[in-house]
Amino acid sequence: QFSSESITMDAHYSGEKVFDAITRIANMTDSVIWTDGDGKIKFHRFAEMSSNFITVDEGCNKLIDFDVEKTRLSNRVVVGFDYSVDSDYWKETVTEVDSTSVDSFGTHELMLQDETIWYVSSVDALSLAARKITLLKEPPRVYKVKSDLSLMHAEIGDNIRLVDSFFQVDSSQG
């Protein structure tokens, strides 16, 4: 739903390192940014980078338990837009709230404002706020898995998919 939308942003960089600027673009657009062998910078909004996939299922699980991580919960998202560089002032903000999540977990606010890159319209800012609410309105379940040596060769960036019929978990759909 969100990845097909186009957005308009303004930016003002003065003395920023390129890596820092690209990191800020990634954060404010909820994008994955990477380079392929062709040396070009690639942008993909609202998706994970493609990588190796490793599946952990009942065959290699020794013990599985899960917990809920409330620190990654955001049910009220505020996004600043239409920033004035000259006056160092945010002219506008938009707010998206999931009231069901607020009733269940209390208010957990996420403020998204960056003085070097910002949205120019409320529609674009609201798109990011709605995306963040969709992803973060419920605390993610954290699975703790003891497994055999099948995960020994996992590398940073590999996606590990968890499948367990007892806990009714199948992360292969996302």
Coordinates of C-alpha atoms in Angstrom, one line a residue:
Q1 CA 0.0 0.0 0.0
F2 CA 2.6 2.6 1.0
S3 CA 5.6 1.7 -1.3
S4 CA 3.8 2.9 -4.4
E5 CA 3.3 6.4 -3.1
S6 CA 5.6 9.1 -4.2
I7 CA 6.6 11.8 -1.7
T8 CA 8.1 15.2 -1.9
M9 CA 10.7 16.4 0.5
D10 CA 13.1 19.4 0.9
A11 CA 16.6 19.2 2.3
H12 CA 19.3 21.5 3.5
Y13 CA 22.7 20.1 4.0
S14 CA 25.6 22.2 5.2
G15 CA 28.8 20.3 6.2
E16 CA 27.0 17.0 6.5
K17 CA 28.9 13.8 5.7
V18 CA 27.3 11.9 2.8
F19 CA 26.8 8.8 5.0
D20 CA 25.0 10.9 7.6
A21 CA 22.8 12.6 5.0
I22 CA 21.8 9.3 3.5
T23 CA 21.1 7.8 6.9
R24 CA 18.7 10.7 7.6
I25 CA 17.0 10.2 4.3
A26 CA 16.5 6.5 5.2
N27 CA 15.0 7.4 8.6
M28 CA 12.7 10.1 7.3
T29 CA 11.4 8.1 4.4
D30 CA 11.4 4.7 6.1
S31 CA 13.5 3.4 3.3
V32 CA 16.3 0.8 2.8
I33 CA 19.2 2.3 1.0
W34 CA 22.1 0.2 -0.4
T35 CA 24.6 -0.1 -3.2
D36 CA 24.8 -3.0 -5.6
G37 CA 27.9 -4.0 -7.6
D38 CA 27.1 -1.4 -10.1
G39 CA 28.0 1.4 -7.6
K40 CA 24.6 3.1 -7.8
I41 CA 22.7 4.0 -4.7
K42 CA 19.4 2.1 -4.5
F43 CA 16.3 3.2 -2.6
H44 CA 13.4 1.1 -1.6
R45 CA 10.6 2.4 0.6
F46 CA 8.9 0.3 3.3
A47 CA 10.8 -2.9 2.7
E48 CA 13.8 -4.9 4.0
M49 CA 16.8 -5.3 1.8
S50 CA 16.9 -8.6 0.0
S51 CA 19.3 -11.0 1.7
N52 CA 19.8 -14.7 2.5
F53 CA 17.0 -16.4 4.3
I54 CA 17.4 -19.1 6.9
T55 CA 14.4 -20.9 8.3
V56 CA 14.3 -22.1 11.9
D57 CA 11.7 -24.8 12.4
E58 CA 10.8 -27.5 14.9
G59 CA 13.7 -29.7 13.5
C60 CA 16.4 -27.4 14.9
N61 CA 14.6 -25.8 17.9
K62 CA 15.8 -27.0 21.3
L63 CA 13.7 -24.4 23.2
I64 CA 11.5 -21.5 22.2
D65 CA 10.0 -18.8 24.4
F66 CA 8.7 -15.3 23.6
D67 CA 8.3 -12.0 25.3
V68 CA 6.8 -8.6 24.4
E69 CA 9.0 -5.6 23.8
K70 CA 7.2 -2.4 24.6
T71 CA 10.1 -0.2 23.9
R72 CA 9.4 -0.5 20.1
L73 CA 5.8 0.5 20.5
S74 CA 4.5 3.7 19.0
N75 CA 0.8 4.4 18.9
R76 CA 1.0 8.2 18.5
V77 CA 3.2 9.5 15.7
V78 CA 4.0 13.2 15.1
V79 CA 5.7 14.1 11.8
G80 CA 7.0 17.7 11.3
F81 CA 6.7 19.2 7.8
D82 CA 7.3 22.6 6.1
Y83 CA 10.4 23.5 8.0
S84 CA 11.9 27.0 7.7
V85 CA 15.7 26.8 7.6
D86 CA 16.1 30.6 8.0
S87 CA 14.0 30.8 11.2
D88 CA 14.8 27.3 12.5
Y89 CA 11.1 26.7 12.9
W90 CA 8.7 23.9 12.1
K91 CA 5.6 25.5 10.5
E92 CA 3.4 22.4 10.7
T93 CA 3.0 18.9 12.1
V94 CA 0.6 16.0 11.5
T95 CA -0.4 13.5 14.1
E96 CA -1.6 9.9 13.7
V97 CA -3.0 8.0 16.6
D98 CA -4.3 4.4 17.1
S99 CA -6.8 4.8 19.9
T100 CA -7.2 1.0 20.4
S101 CA -3.4 0.7 21.0
V102 CA -3.5 3.7 23.3
D103 CA -6.3 2.1 25.3
S104 CA -4.4 -1.2 25.6
F105 CA -0.8 0.0 26.2
G106 CA -1.0 3.7 27.1
T107 CA 0.4 6.5 24.9
H108 CA 3.8 5.8 23.3
E109 CA 4.8 8.8 21.1
L110 CA 7.3 8.9 18.3
M111 CA 8.3 12.3 17.1
L112 CA 9.8 12.5 13.6
Q113 CA 11.5 15.8 12.8
D114 CA 14.8 16.4 11.1
E115 CA 16.2 19.9 10.4
T116 CA 18.1 18.7 7.4
I117 CA 15.3 16.8 5.5
W118 CA 11.6 17.3 5.8
Y119 CA 8.2 16.7 4.1
V120 CA 6.7 19.7 2.2
S121 CA 3.1 18.7 2.5
S122 CA 0.8 17.3 5.1
V123 CA -0.2 14.4 2.8
D124 CA 3.4 13.2 2.5
A125 CA 4.0 13.6 6.2
L126 CA 0.8 11.8 7.1
S127 CA 1.8 8.9 4.8
L128 CA 4.9 8.3 7.0
A129 CA 2.9 8.7 10.2
A130 CA 0.3 6.2 9.0
R131 CA 3.1 3.8 8.0
K132 CA 4.7 4.0 11.4
I133 CA 1.4 3.5 13.2
T134 CA 0.7 0.4 11.1
L135 CA 4.1 -1.1 12.0
L136 CA 4.4 0.0 15.6
K137 CA 1.0 0.1 17.1
E138 CA 1.4 -3.2 18.9
P139 CA 4.6 -4.3 20.7
P140 CA 6.5 -6.8 18.7
R141 CA 6.8 -10.3 20.1
V142 CA 10.4 -11.2 20.7
Y143 CA 11.2 -14.9 20.2
K144 CA 14.1 -16.5 22.1
V145 CA 15.2 -19.6 20.4
K146 CA 17.8 -22.2 21.4
S147 CA 18.7 -24.2 18.4
D148 CA 21.2 -26.6 17.1
L149 CA 24.2 -25.5 15.0
S150 CA 22.2 -24.8 11.9
L151 CA 22.4 -21.0 12.6
M152 CA 26.1 -21.0 13.2
H153 CA 26.8 -19.6 9.7
A154 CA 24.2 -16.8 9.8
E155 CA 25.7 -13.4 9.0
I156 CA 24.7 -9.9 9.7
G157 CA 21.9 -9.0 7.2
D158 CA 20.5 -12.5 6.9
N159 CA 16.8 -12.8 7.5
I160 CA 16.0 -15.6 9.9
R161 CA 12.5 -16.9 9.5
L162 CA 10.9 -18.7 12.5
V163 CA 8.3 -21.5 12.0
D164 CA 6.8 -23.3 15.0
S165 CA 3.4 -25.1 15.0
F166 CA 3.1 -25.1 18.8
F167 CA 3.3 -21.3 19.1
Q168 CA 1.5 -21.0 15.8
V169 CA 4.3 -18.9 14.4
D170 CA 5.2 -18.6 10.7
S171 CA 7.3 -15.5 9.9
S172 CA 7.7 -16.5 6.3
Q173 CA 4.8 -14.2 5.3
G174 CA 6.6 -11.1 6.7

